[in-house]
PDB file of C-alpha atoms in Angstrom:
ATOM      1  CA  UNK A   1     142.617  -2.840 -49.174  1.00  0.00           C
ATOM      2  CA  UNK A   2     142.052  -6.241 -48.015  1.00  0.00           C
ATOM      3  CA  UNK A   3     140.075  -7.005 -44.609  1.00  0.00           C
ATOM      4  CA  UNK A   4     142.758  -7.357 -41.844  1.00  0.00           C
ATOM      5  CA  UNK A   5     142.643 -10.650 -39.902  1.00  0.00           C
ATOM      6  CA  UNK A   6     144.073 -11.258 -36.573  1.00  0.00           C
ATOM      7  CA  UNK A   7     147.737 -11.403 -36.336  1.00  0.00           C
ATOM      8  CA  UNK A   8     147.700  -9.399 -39.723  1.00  0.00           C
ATOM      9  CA  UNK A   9     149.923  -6.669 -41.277  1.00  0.00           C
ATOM     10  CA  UNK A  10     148.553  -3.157 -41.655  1.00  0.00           C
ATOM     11  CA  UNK A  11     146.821  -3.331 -44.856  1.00  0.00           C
ATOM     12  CA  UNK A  12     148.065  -2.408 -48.348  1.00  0.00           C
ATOM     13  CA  UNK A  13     146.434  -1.800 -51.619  1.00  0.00           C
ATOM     14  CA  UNK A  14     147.667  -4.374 -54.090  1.00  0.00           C
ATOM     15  CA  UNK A  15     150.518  -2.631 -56.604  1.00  0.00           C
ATOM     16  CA  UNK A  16     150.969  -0.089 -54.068  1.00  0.00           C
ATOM     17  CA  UNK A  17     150.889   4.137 -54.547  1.00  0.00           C
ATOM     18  CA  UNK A  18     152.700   5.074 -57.783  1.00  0.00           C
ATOM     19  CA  UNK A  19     154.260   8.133 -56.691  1.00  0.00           C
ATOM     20  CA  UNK A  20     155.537   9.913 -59.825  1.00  0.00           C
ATOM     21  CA  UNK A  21     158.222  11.993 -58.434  1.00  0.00           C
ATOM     22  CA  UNK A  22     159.780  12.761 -54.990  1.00  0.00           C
ATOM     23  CA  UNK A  23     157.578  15.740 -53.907  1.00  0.00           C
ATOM     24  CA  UNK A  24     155.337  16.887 -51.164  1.00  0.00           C
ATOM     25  CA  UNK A  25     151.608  15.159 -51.263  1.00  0.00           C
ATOM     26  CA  UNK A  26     148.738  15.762 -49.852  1.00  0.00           C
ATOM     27  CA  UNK A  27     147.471  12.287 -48.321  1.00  0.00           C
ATOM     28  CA  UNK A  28     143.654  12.104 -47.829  1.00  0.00           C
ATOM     29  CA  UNK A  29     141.762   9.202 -46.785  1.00  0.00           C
ATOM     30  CA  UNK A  30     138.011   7.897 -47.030  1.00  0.00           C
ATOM     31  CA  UNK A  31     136.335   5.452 -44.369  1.00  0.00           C
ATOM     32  CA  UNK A  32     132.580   5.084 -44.247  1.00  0.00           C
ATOM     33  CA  UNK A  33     130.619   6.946 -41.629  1.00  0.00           C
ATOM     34  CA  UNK A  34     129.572   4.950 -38.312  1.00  0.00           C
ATOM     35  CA  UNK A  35     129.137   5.100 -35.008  1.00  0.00           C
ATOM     36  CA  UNK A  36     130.498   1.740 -34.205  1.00  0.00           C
ATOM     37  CA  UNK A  37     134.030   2.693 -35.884  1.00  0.00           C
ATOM     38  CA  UNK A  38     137.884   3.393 -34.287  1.00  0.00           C
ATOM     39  CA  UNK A  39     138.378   6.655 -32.280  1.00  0.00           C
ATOM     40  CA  UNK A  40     142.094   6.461 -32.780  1.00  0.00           C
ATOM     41  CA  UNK A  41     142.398   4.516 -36.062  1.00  0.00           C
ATOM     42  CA  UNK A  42     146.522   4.452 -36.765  1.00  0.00           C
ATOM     43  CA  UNK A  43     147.265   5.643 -40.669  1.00  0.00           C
ATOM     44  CA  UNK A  44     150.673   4.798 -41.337  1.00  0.00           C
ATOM     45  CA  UNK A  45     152.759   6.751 -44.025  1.00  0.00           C
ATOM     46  CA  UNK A  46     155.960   6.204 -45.108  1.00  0.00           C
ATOM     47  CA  UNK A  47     158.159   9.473 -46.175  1.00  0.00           C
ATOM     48  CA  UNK A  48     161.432  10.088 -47.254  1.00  0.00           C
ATOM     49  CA  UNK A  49     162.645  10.515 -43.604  1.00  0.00           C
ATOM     50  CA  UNK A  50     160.699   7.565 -42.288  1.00  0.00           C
ATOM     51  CA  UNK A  51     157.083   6.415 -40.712  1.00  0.00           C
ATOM     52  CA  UNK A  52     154.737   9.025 -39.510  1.00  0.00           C
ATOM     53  CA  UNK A  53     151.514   7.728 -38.079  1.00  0.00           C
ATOM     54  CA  UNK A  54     148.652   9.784 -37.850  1.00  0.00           C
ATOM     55  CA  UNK A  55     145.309   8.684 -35.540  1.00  0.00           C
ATOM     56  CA  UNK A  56     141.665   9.703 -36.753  1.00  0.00           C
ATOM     57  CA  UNK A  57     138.442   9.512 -35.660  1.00  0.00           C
ATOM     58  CA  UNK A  58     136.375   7.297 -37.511  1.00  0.00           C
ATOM     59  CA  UNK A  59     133.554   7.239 -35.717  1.00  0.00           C
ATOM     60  CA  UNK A  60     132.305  10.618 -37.043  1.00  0.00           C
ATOM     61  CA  UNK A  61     134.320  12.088 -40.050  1.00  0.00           C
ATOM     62  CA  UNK A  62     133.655   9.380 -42.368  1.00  0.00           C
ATOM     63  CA  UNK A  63     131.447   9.412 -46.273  1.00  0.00           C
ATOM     64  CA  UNK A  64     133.955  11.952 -47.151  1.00  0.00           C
ATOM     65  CA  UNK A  65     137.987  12.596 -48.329  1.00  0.00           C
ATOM     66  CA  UNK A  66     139.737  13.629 -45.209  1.00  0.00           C
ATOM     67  CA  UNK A  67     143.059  14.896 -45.128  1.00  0.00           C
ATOM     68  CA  UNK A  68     145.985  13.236 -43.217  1.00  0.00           C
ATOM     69  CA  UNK A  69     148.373  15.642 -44.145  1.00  0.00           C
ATOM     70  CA  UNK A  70     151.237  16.789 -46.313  1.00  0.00           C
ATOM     71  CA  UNK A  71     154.128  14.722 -46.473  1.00  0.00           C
ATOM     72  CA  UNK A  72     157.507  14.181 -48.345  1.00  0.00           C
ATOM     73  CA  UNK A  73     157.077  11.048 -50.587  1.00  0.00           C
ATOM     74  CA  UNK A  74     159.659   9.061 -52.727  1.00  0.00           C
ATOM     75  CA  UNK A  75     158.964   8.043 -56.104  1.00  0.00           C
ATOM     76  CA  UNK A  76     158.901   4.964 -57.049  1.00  0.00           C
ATOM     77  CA  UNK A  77     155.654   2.371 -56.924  1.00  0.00           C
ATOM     78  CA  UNK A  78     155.472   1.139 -53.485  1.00  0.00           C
ATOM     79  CA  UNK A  79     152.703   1.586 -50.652  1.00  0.00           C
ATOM     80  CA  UNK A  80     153.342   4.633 -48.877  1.00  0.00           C
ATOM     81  CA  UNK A  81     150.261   4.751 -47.267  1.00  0.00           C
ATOM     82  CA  UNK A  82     148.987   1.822 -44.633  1.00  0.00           C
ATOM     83  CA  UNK A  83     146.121   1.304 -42.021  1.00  0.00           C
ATOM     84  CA  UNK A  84     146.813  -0.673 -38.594  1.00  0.00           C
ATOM     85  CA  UNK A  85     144.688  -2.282 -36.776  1.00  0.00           C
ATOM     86  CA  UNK A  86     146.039  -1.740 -33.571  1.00  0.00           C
ATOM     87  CA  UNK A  87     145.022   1.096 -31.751  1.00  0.00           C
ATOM     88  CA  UNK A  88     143.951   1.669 -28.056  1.00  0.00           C
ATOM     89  CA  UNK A  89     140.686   2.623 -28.724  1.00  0.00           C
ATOM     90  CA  UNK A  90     137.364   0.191 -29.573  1.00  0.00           C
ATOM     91  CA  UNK A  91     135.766  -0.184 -32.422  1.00  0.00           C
ATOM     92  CA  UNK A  92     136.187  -1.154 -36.006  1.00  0.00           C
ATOM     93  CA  UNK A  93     139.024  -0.351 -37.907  1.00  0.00           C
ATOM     94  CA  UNK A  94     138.143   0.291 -41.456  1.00  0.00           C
ATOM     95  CA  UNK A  95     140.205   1.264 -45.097  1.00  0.00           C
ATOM     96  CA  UNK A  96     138.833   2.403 -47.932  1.00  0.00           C
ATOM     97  CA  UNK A  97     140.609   4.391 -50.215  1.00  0.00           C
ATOM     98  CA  UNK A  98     143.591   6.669 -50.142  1.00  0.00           C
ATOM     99  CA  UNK A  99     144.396   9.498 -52.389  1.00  0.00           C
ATOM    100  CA  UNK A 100     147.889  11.033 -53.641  1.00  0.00           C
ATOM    101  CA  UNK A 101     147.865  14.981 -54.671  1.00  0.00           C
ATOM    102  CA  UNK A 102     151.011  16.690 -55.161  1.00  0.00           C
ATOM    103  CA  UNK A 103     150.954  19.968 -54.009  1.00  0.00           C
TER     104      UNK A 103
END
């Protein structure tokens, strides 16, 4: 994803998520582990009844997949998946990969 600059979207991988066929997913997420990072970091995912946002905790469940839940994607090649910057808590807020699995 690219870094996020004041005044900035959430961010977006380039070419988007290639979602094969409308289906439930399993969306998981990675972030790198520290301290310093967003208590309530806003991932933003886009089904086919609209935007769900869930918050994580950045701060200590990164250096690993985590799982934001199942969710009802479209197909098509779009981004389905986003990060936002703005939350209410401190901290950085940081992206760094996001994984599709149809279940």
């Amino acid at each position: 994803m690219p870094p996020l600059f004041p005044g900035s979207p959430p961010a977006k991988r380039p070419g988007g998520d290639n979602v094969p066929a409308s289906a439930n997913y399993r969306v998981d997420a990675w972030w790198p582990a520290n301290a310093g990072d967003n208590s309530a970091t806003p991932y933003i995912v886009a089904t086919t009844t609209g935007n769900r946002t869930v918050y994580v905790d950045q701060r200590a469940t990164g250096g690993q997949w985590r799982t934001l839940g199942a969710f009802a994607l479209p197909a098509g090649d779009a981004n389905r998946v986003a990060v936002s910057r703005w939350s209410s808590a401190g901290g950085l807020v940081i992206a760094d990969a996001v994984r599709l699995t149809r279940v």
